[in-house]
Short mmCIF file of C-alpha atoms and ligand atoms in Angstrom, two decimals:
data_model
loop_
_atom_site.label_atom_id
_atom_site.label_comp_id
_atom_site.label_asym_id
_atom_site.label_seq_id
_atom_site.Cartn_x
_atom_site.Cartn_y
_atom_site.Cartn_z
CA UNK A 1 -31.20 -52.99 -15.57
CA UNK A 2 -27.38 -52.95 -15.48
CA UNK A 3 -28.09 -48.79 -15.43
CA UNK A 4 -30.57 -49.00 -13.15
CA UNK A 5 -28.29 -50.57 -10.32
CA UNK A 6 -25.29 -48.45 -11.56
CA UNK A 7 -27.24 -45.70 -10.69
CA UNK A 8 -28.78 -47.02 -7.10
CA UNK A 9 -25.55 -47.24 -6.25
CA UNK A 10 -24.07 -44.24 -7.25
CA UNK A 11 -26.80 -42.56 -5.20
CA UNK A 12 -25.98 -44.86 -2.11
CA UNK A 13 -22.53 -43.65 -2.36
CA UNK A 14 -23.52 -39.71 -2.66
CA UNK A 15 -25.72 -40.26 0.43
CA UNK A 16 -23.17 -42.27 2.53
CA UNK A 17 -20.52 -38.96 1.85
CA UNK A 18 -23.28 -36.41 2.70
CA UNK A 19 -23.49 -38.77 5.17
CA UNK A 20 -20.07 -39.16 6.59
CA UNK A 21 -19.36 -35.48 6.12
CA UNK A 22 -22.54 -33.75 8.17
CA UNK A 23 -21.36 -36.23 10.89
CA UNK A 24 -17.84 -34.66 11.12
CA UNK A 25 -19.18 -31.39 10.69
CA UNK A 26 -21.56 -32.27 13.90
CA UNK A 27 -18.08 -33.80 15.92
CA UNK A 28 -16.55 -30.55 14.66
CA UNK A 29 -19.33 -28.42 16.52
CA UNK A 30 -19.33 -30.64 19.42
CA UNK A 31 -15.53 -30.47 19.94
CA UNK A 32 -15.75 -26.65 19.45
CA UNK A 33 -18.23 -26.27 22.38
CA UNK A 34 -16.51 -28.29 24.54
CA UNK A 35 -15.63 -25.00 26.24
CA UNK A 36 -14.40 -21.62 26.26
CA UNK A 37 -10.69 -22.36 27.39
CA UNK A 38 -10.33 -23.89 24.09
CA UNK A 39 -11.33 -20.48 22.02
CA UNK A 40 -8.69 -18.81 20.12
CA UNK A 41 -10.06 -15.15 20.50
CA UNK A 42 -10.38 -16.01 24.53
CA UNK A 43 -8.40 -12.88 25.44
CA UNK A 44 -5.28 -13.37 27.76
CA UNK A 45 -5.17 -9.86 28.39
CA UNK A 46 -8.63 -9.15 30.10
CA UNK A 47 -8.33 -12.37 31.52
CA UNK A 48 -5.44 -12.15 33.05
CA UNK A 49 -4.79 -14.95 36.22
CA UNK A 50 -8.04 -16.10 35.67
CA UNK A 51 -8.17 -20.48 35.77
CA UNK A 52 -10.81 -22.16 34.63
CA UNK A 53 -11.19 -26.07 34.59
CA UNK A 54 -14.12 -28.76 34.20
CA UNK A 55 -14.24 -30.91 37.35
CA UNK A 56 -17.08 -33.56 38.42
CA UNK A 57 -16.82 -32.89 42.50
CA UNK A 58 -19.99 -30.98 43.64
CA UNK A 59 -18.80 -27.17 45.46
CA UNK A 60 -18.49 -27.90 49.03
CA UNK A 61 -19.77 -24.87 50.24
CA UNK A 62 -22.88 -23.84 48.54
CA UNK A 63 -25.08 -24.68 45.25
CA UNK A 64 -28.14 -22.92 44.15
CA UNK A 65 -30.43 -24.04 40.93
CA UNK A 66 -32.70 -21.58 39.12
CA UNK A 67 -35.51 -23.43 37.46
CA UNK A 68 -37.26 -21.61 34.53
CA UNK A 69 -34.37 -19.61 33.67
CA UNK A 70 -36.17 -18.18 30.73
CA UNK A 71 -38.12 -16.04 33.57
CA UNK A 72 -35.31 -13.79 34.53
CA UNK A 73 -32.93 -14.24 31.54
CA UNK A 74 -33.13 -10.50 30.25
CA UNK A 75 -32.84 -9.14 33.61
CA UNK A 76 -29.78 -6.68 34.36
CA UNK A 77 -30.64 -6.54 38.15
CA UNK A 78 -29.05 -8.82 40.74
CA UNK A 79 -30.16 -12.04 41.80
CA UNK A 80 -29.79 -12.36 45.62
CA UNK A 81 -29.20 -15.73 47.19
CA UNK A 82 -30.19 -16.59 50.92
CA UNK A 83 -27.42 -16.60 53.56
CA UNK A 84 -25.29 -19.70 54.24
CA UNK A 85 -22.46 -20.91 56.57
CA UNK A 86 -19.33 -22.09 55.26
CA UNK A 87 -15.81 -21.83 56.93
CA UNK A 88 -17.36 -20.28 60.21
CA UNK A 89 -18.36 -17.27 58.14
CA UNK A 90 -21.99 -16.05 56.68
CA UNK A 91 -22.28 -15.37 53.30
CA UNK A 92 -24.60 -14.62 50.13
CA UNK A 93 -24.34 -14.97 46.22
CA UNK A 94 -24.99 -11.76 44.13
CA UNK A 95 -25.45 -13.02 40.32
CA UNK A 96 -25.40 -10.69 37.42
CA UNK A 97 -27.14 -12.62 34.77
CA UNK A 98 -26.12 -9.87 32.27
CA UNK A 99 -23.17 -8.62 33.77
CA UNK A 100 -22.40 -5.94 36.00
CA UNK A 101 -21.37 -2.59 34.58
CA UNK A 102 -19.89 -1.52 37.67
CA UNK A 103 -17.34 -4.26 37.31
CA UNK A 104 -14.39 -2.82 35.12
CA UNK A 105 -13.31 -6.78 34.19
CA UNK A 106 -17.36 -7.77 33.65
CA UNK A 107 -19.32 -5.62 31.07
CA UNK A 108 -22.48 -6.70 29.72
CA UNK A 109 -20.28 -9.55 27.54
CA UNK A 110 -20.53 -11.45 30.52
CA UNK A 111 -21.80 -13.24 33.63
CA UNK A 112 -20.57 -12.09 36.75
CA UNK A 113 -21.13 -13.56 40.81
CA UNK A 114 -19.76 -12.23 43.61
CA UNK A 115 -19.95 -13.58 47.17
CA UNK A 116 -20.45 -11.26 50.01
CA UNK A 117 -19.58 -11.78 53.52
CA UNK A 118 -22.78 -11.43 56.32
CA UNK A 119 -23.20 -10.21 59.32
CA UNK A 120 -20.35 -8.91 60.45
CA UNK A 121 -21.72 -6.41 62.60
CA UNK A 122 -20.47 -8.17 65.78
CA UNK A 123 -16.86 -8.14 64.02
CA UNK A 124 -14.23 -6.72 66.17
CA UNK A 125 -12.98 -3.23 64.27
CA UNK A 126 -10.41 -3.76 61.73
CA UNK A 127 -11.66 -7.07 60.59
CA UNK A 128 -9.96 -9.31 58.12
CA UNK A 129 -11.39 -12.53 56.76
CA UNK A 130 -8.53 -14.30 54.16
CA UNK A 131 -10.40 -16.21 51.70
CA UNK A 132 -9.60 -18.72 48.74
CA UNK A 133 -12.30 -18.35 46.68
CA UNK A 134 -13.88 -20.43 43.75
CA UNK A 135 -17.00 -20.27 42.01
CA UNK A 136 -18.69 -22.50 39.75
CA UNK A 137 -21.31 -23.02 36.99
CA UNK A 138 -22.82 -26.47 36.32
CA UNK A 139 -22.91 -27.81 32.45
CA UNK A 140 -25.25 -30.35 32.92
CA UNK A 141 -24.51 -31.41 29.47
CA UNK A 142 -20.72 -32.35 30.51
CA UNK A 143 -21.90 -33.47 33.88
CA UNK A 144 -19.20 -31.11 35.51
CA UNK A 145 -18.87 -27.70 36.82
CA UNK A 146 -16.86 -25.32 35.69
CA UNK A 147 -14.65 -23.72 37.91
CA UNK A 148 -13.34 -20.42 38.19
CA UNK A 149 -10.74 -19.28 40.59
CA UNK A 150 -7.82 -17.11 40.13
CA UNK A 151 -5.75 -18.00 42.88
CA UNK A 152 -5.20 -14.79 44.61
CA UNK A 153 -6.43 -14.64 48.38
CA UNK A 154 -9.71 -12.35 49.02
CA UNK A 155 -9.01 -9.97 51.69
CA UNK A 156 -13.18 -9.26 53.09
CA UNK A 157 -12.58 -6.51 55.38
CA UNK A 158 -15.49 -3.68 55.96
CA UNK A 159 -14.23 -1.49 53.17
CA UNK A 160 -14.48 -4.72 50.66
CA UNK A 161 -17.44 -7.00 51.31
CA UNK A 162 -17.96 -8.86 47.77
CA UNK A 163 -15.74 -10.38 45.78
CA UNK A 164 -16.46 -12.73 42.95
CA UNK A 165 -15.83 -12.50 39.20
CA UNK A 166 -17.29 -9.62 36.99
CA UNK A 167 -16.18 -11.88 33.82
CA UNK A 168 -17.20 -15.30 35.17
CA UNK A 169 -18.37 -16.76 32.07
CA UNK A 170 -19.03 -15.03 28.63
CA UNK A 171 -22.78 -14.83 28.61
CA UNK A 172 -22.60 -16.03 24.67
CA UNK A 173 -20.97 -19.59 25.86
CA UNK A 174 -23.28 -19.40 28.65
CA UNK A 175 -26.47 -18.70 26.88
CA UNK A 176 -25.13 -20.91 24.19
CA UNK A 177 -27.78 -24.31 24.22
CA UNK A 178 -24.86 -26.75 22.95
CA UNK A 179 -22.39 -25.68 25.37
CA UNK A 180 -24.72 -27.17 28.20
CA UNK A 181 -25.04 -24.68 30.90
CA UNK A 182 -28.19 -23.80 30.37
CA UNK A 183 -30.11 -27.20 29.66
CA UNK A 184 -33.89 -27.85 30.84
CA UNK A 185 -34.58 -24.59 31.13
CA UNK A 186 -31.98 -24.65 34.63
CA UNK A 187 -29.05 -22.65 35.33
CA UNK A 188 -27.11 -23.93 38.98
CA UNK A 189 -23.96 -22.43 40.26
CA UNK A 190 -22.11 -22.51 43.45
CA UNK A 191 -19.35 -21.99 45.60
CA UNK A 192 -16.25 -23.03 47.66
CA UNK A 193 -14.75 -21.20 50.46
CA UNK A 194 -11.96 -21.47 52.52
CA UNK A 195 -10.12 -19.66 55.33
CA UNK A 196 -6.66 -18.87 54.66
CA UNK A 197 -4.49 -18.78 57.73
CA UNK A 198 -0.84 -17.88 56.80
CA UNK A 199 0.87 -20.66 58.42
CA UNK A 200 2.49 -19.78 61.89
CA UNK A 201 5.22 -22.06 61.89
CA UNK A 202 8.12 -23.56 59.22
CA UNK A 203 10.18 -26.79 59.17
CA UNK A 204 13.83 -25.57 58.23
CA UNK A 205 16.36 -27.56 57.32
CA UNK A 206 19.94 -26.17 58.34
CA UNK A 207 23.36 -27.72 57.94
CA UNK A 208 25.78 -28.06 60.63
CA UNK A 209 29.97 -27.92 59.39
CA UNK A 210 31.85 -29.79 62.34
CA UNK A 211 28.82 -30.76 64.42
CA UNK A 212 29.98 -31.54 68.22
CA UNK A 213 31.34 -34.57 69.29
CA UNK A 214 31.79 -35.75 65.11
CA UNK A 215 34.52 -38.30 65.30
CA UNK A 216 33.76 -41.88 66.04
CA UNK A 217 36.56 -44.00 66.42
CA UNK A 218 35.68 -47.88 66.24
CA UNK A 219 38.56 -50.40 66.79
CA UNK A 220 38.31 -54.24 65.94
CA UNK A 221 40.32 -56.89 67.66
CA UNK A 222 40.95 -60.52 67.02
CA UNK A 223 40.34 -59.64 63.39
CA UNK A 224 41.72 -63.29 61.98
CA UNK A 225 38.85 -64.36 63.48
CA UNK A 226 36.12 -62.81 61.69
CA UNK A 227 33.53 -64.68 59.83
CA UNK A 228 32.21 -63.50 56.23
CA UNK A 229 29.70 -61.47 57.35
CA UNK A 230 28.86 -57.93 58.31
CA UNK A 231 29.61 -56.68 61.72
CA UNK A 232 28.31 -52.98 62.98
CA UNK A 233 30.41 -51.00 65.03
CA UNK A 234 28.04 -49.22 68.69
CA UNK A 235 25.80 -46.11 67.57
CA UNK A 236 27.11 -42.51 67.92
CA UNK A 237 24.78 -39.59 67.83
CA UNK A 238 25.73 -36.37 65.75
CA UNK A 239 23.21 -33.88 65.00
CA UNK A 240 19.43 -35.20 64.66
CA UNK A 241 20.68 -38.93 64.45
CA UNK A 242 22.52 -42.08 65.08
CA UNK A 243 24.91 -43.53 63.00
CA UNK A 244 27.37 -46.73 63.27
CA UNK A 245 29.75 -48.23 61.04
CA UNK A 246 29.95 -51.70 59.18
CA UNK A 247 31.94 -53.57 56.65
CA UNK A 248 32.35 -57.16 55.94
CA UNK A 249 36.36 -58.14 57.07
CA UNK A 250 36.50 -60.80 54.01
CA UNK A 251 35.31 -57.95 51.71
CA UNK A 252 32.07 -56.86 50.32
CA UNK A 253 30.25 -58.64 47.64
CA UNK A 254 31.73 -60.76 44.85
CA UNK A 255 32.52 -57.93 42.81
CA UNK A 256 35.19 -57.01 45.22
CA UNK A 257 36.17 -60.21 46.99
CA UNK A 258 39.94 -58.78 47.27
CA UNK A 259 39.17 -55.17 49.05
CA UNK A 260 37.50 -53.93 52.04
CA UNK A 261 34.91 -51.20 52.21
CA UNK A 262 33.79 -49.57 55.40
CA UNK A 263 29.99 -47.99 55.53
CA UNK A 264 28.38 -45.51 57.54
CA UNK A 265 24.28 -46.17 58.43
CA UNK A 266 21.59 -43.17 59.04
CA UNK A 267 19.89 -44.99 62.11
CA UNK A 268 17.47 -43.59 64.20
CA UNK A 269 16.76 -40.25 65.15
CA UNK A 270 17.20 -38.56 68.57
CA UNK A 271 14.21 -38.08 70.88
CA UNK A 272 11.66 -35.13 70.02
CA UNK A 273 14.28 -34.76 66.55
CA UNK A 274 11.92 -33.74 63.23
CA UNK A 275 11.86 -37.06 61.19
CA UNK A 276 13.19 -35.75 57.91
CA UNK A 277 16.02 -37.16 55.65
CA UNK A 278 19.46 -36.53 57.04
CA UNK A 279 22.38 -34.97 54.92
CA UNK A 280 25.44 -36.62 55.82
CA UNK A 281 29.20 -35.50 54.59
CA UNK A 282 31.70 -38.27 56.22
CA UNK A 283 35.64 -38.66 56.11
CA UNK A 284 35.89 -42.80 56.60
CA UNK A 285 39.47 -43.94 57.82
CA UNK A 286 41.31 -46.70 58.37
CA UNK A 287 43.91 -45.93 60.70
CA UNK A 288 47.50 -46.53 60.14
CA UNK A 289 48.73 -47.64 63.81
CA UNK A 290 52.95 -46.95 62.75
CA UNK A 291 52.31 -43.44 60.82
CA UNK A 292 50.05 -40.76 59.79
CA UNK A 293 49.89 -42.38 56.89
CA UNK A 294 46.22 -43.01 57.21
CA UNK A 295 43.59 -44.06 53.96
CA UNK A 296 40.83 -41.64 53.76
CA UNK A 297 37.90 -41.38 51.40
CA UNK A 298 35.26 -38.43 51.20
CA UNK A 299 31.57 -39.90 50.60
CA UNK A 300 28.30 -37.74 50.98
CA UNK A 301 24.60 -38.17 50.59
CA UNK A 302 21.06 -37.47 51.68
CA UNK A 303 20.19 -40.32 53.89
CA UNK A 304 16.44 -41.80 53.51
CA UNK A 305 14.41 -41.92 56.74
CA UNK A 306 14.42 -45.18 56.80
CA UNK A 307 17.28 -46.38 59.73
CA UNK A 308 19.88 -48.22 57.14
CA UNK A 309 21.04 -45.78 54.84
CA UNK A 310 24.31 -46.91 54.12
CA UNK A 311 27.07 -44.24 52.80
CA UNK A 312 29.88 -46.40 51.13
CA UNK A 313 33.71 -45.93 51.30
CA UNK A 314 33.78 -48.06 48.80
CA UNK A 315 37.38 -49.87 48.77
CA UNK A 316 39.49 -48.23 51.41
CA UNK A 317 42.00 -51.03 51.07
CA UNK A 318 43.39 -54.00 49.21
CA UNK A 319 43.05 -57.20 51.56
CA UNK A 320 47.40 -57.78 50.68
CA UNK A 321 48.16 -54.71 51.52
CA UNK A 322 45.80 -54.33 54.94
CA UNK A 323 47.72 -58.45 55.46
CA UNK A 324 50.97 -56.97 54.82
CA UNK A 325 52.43 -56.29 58.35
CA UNK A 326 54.68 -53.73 57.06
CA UNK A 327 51.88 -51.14 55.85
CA UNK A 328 50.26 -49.91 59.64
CA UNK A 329 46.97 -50.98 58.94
CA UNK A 330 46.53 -54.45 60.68
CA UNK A 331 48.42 -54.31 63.86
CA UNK A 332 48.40 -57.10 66.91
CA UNK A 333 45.45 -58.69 64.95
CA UNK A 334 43.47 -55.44 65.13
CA UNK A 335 42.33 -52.56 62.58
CA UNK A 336 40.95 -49.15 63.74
CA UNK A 337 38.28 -47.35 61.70
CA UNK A 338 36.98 -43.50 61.99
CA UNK A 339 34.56 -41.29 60.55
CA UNK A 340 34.26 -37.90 61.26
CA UNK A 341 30.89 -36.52 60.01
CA UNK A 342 31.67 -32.83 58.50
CA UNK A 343 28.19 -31.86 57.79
CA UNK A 344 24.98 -32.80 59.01
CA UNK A 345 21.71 -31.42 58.59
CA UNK A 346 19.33 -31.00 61.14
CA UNK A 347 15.43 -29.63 60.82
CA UNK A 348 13.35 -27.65 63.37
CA UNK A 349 10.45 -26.49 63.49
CA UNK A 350 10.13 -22.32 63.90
CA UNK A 351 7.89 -19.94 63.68
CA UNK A 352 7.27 -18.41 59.65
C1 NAG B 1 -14.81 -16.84 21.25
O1 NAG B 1 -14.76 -15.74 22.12
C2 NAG B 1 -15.11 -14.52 21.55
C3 NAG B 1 -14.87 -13.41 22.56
O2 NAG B 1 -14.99 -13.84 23.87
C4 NAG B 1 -16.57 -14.58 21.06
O3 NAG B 1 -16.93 -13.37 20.47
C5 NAG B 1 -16.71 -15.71 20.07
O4 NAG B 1 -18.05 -15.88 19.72
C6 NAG B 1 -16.20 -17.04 20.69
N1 NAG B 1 -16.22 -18.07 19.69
C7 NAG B 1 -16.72 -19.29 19.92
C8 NAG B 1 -16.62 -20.27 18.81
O5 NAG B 1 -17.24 -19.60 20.99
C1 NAG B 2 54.62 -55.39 51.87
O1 NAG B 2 54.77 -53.98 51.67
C2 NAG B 2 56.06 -53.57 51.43
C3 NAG B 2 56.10 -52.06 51.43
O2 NAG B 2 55.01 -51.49 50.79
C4 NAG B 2 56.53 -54.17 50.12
O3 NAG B 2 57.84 -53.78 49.82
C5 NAG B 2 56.44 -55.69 50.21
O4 NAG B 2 56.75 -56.29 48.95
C6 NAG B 2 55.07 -56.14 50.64
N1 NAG B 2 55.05 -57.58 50.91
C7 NAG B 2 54.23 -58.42 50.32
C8 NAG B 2 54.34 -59.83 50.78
O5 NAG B 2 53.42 -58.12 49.45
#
C-alpha cells in the first residue's frame, strides 16, 4: 500500500517535469519565432540599411489580402496588384512570392515587392517623383505588420519605375506556420508612400557681437524711499527682443538680505521676430557717479520663450558699502544701473 502510493507519486512527479520541461521547450519555440530581427545568422552584410520593426497601425496607403495562398504558393511569376492613388501619384504592387532573380539583394531565399509608379505618360520630360517608401507584411498571429523600410529616398524617374525590396522577408520565416504570416491560408501586405519635398526654407539661428543700440542705462532716484519689493526698469529692444532690468533695493531673498543683485528679463519679442529662445551675453553695472571705478559682472544664458527669463548679477554690491557715501555708488539718493548686451542671437527664416 505504502509502495503503491510511493510509486503514484513518483510517477506524478516524472509527469509534472516532462511536464514543466515540454512547456519551456514550447516558450522556447515561441520566443524564437517571434521574428527574424532576433536571428543570429540574420546577415548584416546583405542586409545592409535595411529596418525592420513590428507595428499595429494599418499602411496608409494601400493593403491587399490573398486568400487561398496555397493556390499560387510555388509560383516564381509576379503577382500584379490593381492601380491605386496615394500621395497624388498612381501606383501598383509587383510581388515575387519566390523571389526575384533579377534582384541582386533578393534570390530565390526570399520574398521580394516592389512598387511601381503609373501612368506617367502625361509626365513632363525629365520627371522626378521623391519617395519614402515602406512596405509591409501582416502576421496575423502577432496582430502587427511588419515593416520594412530602409530609409533612403526613392528617386521614380522614367529610367527607374519600381522600387521595393528584392529581400523583403526570407521566404523560410515567411512560409514558416508559427511565425504567423501566413495563417488561414491568407497572406496580406501593403504599403506607405510619401512625397519627399526637400524643404525650401531653414530657421537659422545667428549671433550678433555688439548688436546696435546695446547699452541701456537705467537710473533710480529717491532710492531711501524704496519699498521691499521688485521694481523693473522701461523695456529696451536689442536684437529679436525686449529686455528691462529689476532688482529688489532691500536685497534679494533671505539668503542675501545684506547685498543687492540687479537682473536682466527676456521679454517679448519684436513684431514679425521668429519666436525662438534668445541667447543673451550681458555686462550688468552699477555705476560709480565720482570714478570709473564702476562694479561689473559678466552673466550669460539661453533665455526661455517665455517673457521673464531673468539673467542674475547675482550680488553686485554689499548694502554698507552701496550706504557708504564715500564709495560713488549711491549719490544724491540715486544709483545708476547699465547693461550692455554683447551677444544676442537672433533667428530668420531663409531659404535651404
Ligand atoms: C536564420 O536565418 C538563416 C538565414 O537567413 C536561416 O537559414 C535560418 O533558418 C534562420 N533560423 C531561424 C531559427 O529562423
Ligand atoms: C566707507 O568707505 C571708506 C573707504 O572705502 C572706508 O574707509 C570707511 O571705513 C567706510 N565707512 C563705513 C562707515 O563703513
Amino acid at each position: 500500500m505504502d509502495y503503491q502510493k510511493w510509486s503514484l507519486g513518483f510517477i506524478s512527479l516524472v509527469f509534472l517535469l516532462i511536464t514543466s520541461s515540454s512547456a519551456e521547450l514550447l516558450i522556447k519555440q515561441v520566443t524564437e519565432g517571434r521574428g527574424i530581427e532576433y536571428n543570429n545568422s540574420y546577415s548584416l552584410k546583405t542586409n545592409l540599411g535595411l529596418t525592420r520593426v513590428l507595428r499595429e497601425e494599418r499602411p496608409s496607403s494601400k493593403i491587399v489580402t490573398i486568400t487561398s495562398f496555397s493556390v499560387i504558393k510555388g509560383r516564381s511569376e509576379a503577382f500584379e496588384s490593381s492601380t491605386f492613388e496615394a500621395a497624388g501619384y498612381k501606383w501598383r504592387f509587383m510581388l515575387f512570392v519566390n523571389g526575384n532573380q533579377n534582384d541582386p539583394d533578393g534570390g530565390h531565399e526570399n520574398m521580394a515587392l516592389y512598387v511601381g509608379i503609373k501612368e506617367t505618360e502625361s509626365f513632363p520630360r525629365g520627371w522626378e517623383v521623391n519617395v519614402d517608401l515602406k512596405l509591409f507584411v501582416h502576421n496575423e498571429k502577432l496582430h502587427k505588420y511588419l515593416t520594412v523600410s530602409d530609409g533612403t529616398v526613392k528617386r521614380y524617374e522614367a529610367a527607374k519605375t519600381y522600387w521595393g525590396f528584392g529581400n523583403l522577408i526570407p521566404r523560410t520565416t515567411f512560409l514558416d506556420p508559427n511565425e504567423g504570416y501566413i495563417l488561414h491560408d491568407t497572406l496580406s501586405f501593403g504599403a506607405e508612400i510619401s512625397i519627399v519635398n526637400p524643404a525650401e526654407k531653414q530657421e537659422k539661428i545667428t549671433f550678433i557681437s555688439n548688436p546696435p543700440d546695446n547699452v541701456f542705462t537705467w537710473k533710480i532716484l529717491r532710492f531711501s524711499t524704496l519699498d521691499n519689493k521688485f521694481y523693473y526698469s522701461d523695456e529696451f529692444l536689442v536684437g529679436d527682443r525686449y529686455w528691462r532690468l529689476g532688482f529688489n533695493p532691500k536685497g534679494y531673498q533671505g539668503e542675501r538680505p545684506r547685498a543687492l543683485s540687479i537682473f536682466l528679463y527676456a521679454q517679448g519679442y519684436k513684431a514679425n521676430a521668429v519666436i525662438t529662445n534668445t541667447w543673451g551675453s550681458v555686462n550688468l553695472q552699477l555705476k560709480n557717479q565720482r570714478s570709473s571705478n564702476h562694479i561689473q559682472l559678466y552673466s550669460e544664458a539661453w533665455c526661455a520663450i517665455r517673457s521673464g527669463y531673468g539673467i542674475e548679477g547675482n550680488s553686485i554690491i554689499l548694502l554698507e558699502d552701496l550706504q557708504n557715501s564715500s564709495k560713488g555708488y549711491l549719490v544724491n539718493d540715486a544709483i545708476i544701473f547699465e547693461a550692455e548686451l554683447v551677444k544676442v542671437s537672433v533667428t530668420n527664416i531663409v531659404s535651404a
